CSV table of C-alpha atoms in Angstrom, one decimal:
chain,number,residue,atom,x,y,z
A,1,UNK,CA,0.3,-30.6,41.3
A,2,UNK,CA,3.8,-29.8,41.2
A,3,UNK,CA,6.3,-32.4,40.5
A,4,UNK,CA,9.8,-32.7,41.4
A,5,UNK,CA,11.2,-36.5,40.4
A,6,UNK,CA,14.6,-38.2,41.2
A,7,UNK,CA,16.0,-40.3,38.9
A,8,UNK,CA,16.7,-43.0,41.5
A,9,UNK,CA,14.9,-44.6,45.0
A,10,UNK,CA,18.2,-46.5,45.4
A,11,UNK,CA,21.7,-46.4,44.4
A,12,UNK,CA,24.8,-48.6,45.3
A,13,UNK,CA,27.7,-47.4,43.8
A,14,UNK,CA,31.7,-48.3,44.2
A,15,UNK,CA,34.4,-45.6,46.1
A,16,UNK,CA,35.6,-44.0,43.3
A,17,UNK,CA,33.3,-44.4,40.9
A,18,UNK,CA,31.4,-41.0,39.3
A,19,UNK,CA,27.8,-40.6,40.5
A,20,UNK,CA,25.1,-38.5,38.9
A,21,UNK,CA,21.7,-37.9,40.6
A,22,UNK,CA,19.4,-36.5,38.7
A,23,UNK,CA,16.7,-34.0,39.3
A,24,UNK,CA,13.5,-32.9,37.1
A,25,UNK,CA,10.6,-30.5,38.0
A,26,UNK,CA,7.5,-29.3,36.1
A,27,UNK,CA,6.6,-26.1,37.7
A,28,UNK,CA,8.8,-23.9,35.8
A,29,UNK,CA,10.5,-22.9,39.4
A,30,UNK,CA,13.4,-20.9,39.1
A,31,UNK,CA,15.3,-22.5,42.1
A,32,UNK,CA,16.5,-26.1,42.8
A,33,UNK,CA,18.2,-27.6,45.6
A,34,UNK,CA,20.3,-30.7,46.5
A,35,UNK,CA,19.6,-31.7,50.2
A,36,UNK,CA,21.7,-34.5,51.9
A,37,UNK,CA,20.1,-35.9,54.8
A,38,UNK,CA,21.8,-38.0,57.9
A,39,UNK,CA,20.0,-39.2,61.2
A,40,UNK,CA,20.5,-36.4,63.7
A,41,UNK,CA,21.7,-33.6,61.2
A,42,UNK,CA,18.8,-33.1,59.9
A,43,UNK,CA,18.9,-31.7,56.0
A,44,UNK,CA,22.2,-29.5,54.8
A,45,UNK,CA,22.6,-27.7,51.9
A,46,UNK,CA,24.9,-29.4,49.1
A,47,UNK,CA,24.7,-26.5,46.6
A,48,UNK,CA,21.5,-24.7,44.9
A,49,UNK,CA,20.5,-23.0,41.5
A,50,UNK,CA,18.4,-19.5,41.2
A,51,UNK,CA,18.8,-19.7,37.3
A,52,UNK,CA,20.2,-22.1,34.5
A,53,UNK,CA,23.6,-22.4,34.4
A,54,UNK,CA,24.0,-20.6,37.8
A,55,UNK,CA,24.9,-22.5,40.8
A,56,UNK,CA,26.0,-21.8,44.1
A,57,UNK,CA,27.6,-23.5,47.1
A,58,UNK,CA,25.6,-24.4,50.2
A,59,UNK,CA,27.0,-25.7,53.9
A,60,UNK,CA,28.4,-28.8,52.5
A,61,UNK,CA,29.8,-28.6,48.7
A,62,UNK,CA,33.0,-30.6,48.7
A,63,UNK,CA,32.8,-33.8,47.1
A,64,UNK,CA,30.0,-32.4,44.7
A,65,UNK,CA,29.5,-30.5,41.9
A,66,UNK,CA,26.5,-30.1,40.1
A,67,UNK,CA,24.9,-28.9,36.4
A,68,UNK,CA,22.0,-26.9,35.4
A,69,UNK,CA,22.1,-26.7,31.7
A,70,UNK,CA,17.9,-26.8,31.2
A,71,UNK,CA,15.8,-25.0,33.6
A,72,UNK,CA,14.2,-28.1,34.9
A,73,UNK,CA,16.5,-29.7,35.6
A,74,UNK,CA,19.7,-30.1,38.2
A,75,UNK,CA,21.9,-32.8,38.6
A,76,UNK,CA,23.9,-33.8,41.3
A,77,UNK,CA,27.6,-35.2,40.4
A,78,UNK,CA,29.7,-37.4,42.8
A,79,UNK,CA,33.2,-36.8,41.6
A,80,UNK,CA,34.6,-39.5,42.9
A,81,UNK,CA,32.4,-41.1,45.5
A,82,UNK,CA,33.6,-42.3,49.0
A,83,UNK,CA,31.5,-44.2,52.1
A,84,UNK,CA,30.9,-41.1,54.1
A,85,UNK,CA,28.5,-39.7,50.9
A,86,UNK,CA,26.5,-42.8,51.9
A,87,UNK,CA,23.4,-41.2,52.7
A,88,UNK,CA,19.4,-40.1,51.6
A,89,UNK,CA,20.3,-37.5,48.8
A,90,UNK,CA,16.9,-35.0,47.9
A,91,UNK,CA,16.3,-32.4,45.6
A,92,UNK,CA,13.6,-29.7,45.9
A,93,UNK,CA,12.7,-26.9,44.1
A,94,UNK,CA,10.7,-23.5,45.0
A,95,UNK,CA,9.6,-20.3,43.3
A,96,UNK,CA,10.5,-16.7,44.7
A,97,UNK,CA,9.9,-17.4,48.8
A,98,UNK,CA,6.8,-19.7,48.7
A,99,UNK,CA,7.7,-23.5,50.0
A,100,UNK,CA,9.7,-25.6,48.2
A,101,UNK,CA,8.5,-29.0,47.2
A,102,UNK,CA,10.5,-32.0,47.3
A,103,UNK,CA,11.5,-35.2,45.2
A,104,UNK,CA,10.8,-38.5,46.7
A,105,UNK,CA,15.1,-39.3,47.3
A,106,UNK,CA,17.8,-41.2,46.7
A,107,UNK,CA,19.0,-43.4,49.3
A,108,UNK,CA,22.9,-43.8,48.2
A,109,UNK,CA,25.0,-46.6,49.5
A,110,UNK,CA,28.5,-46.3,48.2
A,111,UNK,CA,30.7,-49.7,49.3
B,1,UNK,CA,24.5,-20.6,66.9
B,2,UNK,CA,22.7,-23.2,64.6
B,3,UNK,CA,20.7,-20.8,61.9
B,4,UNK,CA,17.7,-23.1,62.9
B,5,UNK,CA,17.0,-24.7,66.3
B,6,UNK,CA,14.2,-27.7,67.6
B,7,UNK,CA,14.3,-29.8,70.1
B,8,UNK,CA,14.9,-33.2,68.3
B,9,UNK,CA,12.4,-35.0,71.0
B,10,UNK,CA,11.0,-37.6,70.8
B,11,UNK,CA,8.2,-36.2,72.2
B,12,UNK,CA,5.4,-39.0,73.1
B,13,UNK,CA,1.6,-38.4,73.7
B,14,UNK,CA,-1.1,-40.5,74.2
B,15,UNK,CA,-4.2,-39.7,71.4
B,16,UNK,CA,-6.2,-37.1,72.1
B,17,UNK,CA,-3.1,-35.1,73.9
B,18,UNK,CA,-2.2,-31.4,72.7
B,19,UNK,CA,1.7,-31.1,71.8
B,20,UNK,CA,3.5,-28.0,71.1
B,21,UNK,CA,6.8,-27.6,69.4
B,22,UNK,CA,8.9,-24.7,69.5
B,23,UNK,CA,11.9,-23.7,67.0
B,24,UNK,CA,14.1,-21.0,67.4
B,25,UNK,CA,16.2,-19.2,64.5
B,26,UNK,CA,19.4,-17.1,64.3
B,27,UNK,CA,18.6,-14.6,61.3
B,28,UNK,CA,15.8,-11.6,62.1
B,29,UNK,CA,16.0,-11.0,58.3
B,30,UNK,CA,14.1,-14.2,57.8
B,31,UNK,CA,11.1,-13.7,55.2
B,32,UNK,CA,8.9,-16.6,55.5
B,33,UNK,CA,8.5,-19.6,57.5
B,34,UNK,CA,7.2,-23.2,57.2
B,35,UNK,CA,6.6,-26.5,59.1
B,36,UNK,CA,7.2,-29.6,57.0
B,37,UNK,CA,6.2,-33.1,57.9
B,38,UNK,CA,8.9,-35.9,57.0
B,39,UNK,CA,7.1,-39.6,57.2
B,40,UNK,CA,9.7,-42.3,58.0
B,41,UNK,CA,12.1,-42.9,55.1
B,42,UNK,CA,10.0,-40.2,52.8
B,43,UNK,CA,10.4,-36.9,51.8
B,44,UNK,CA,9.5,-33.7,53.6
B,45,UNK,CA,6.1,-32.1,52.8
B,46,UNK,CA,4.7,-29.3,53.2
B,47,UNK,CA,2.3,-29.2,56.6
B,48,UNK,CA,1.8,-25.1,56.7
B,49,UNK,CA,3.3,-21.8,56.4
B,50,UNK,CA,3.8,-19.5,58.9
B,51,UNK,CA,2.6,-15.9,59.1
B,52,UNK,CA,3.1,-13.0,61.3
B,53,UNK,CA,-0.5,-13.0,62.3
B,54,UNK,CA,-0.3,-17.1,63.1
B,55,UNK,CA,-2.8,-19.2,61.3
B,56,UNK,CA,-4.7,-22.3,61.7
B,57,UNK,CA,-5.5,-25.7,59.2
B,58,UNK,CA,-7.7,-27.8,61.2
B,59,UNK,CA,-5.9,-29.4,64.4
B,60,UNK,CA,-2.8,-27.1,63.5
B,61,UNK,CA,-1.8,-23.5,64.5
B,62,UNK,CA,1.5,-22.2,63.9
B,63,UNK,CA,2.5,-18.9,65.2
B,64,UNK,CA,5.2,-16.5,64.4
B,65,UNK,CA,6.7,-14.8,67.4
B,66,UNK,CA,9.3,-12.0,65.6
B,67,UNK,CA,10.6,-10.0,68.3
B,68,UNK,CA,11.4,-13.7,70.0
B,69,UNK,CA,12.8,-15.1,67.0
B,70,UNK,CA,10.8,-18.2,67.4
B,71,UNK,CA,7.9,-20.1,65.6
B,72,UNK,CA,5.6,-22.8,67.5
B,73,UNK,CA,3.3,-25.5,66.2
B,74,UNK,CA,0.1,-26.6,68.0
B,75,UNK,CA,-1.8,-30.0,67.3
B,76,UNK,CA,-4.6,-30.5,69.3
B,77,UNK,CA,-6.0,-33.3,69.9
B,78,UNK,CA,-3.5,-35.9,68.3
B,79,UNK,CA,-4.4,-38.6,66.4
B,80,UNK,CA,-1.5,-41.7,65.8
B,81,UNK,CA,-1.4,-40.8,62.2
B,82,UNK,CA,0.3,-37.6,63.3
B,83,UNK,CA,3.2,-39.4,64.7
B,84,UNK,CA,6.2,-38.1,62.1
B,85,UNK,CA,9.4,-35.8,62.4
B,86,UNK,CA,8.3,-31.9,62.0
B,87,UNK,CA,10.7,-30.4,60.2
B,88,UNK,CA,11.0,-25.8,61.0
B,89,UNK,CA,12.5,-24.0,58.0
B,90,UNK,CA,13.5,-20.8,57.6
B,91,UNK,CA,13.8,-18.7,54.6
B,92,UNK,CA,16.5,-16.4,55.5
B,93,UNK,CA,16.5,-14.7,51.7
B,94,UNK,CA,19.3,-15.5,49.6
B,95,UNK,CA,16.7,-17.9,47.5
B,96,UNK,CA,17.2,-20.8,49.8
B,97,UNK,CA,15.8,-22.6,52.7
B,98,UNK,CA,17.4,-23.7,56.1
B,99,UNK,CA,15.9,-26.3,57.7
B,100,UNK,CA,16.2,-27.7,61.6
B,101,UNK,CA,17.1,-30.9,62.3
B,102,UNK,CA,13.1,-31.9,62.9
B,103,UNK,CA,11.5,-33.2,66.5
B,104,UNK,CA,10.0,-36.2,66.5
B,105,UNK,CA,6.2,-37.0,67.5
B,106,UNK,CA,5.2,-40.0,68.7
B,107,UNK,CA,1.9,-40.7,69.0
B,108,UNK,CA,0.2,-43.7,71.0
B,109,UNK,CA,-3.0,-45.6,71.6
């Protein structure tokens, strides 16, 4: 069965403080993705990887960066983190066009 | 134009009912084509893929409408455990996945 596993359920953090989420999978996929998801917007893309060490923006980048120094794994960084990131933050990961397969999220609460 | 459209619902049905749910999207380059479940407060998970020729799991048929732009989801004869949000996602290429904003299915007694 493939695996994808978040580091966190749940996270409270402090505006300003740096966040990392991090992001494992053992299915040797070659794409990951960072997910935020808010009641009634459904999922939007943060950013996504196709390769180590490659990254590209999705719909809604600013605010985050992220790192992809091992193939299995992506991390999500917080630069500095403010309320309105407050929300259920997944990862996924997928091979060439088959479905992707999620991590179980982190629910974020930054005061 | 959202890239990925559903009606966000909630649709409610008594057990035993047959619901459909439609979802339209933007891009006719779009390879491949999925409906996800998403349980209350869990991740999404794969329910079935979608092909051109439509395909069935059980209670479930999806079909793949190309020339319409659209993809549907059948369940027949609905059971309360089905109650979730079904999640249409769209593989535009690119390597990625857009997802819709789900419809909710409420199943009751």
């Amino acid at each position: 069965d493939v695996k994808v596993t978040q580091s966190s359920r749940y996270l409270v953090k402090r505006t300003g403080e740096k966040v990392f989420l991090e992001c494992v999978q053992d299915m040797d996929h070659e794409n990951m993705f960072w997910y935020r998801q808010d009641p009634g917007l459904g999922l939007r893309l943060i950013y996504f990887s196709y390769d180590v060490k490659m990254k590209e923006k999705g719909d809604i980048p600013e605010g985050y960066s992220v790192s992809r120094e091992k193939k299995e794994r992506f991390s999500l960084i917080l630069e500095s983190a403010s309320t309105n990131q407050t929300s259920m933050y997944l990862c996924a990961s997928m091979s060439q066009n088959t479905e992707a397969f999620f991590g179980q999220g982190t629910r974020l609460t930054v005061v | 134009r959202k890239e990925v459209e559903q009606d966000p619902g909630p649709f409610n049905v008594p057990e035993g009912a047959t619901v459909a749910f439609n979802c339209t999207y933007s891009n006719s380059a779009s390879q491949s084509f999925f409906w996800y479940r998403q349980d209350c407060r869990k991740e999404p998970k794969l329910l079935m893929s979608v092909y051109s020729s439509g395909n069935e799991d059980g209670r479930f048929t999806a079909q793949l409408n190309r020339a319409s732009q659209y993809i549907s989801l059948l369940i027949r004869d609905s059971k309360l455990s089905d109650s979730a949000t079904y999640l249409c996602v769209v593989n535009p290429g690119f390597q990625k996945l857009v997802f819709g904003t789900g419809t909710r299915l409420l199943v009751s007694p």
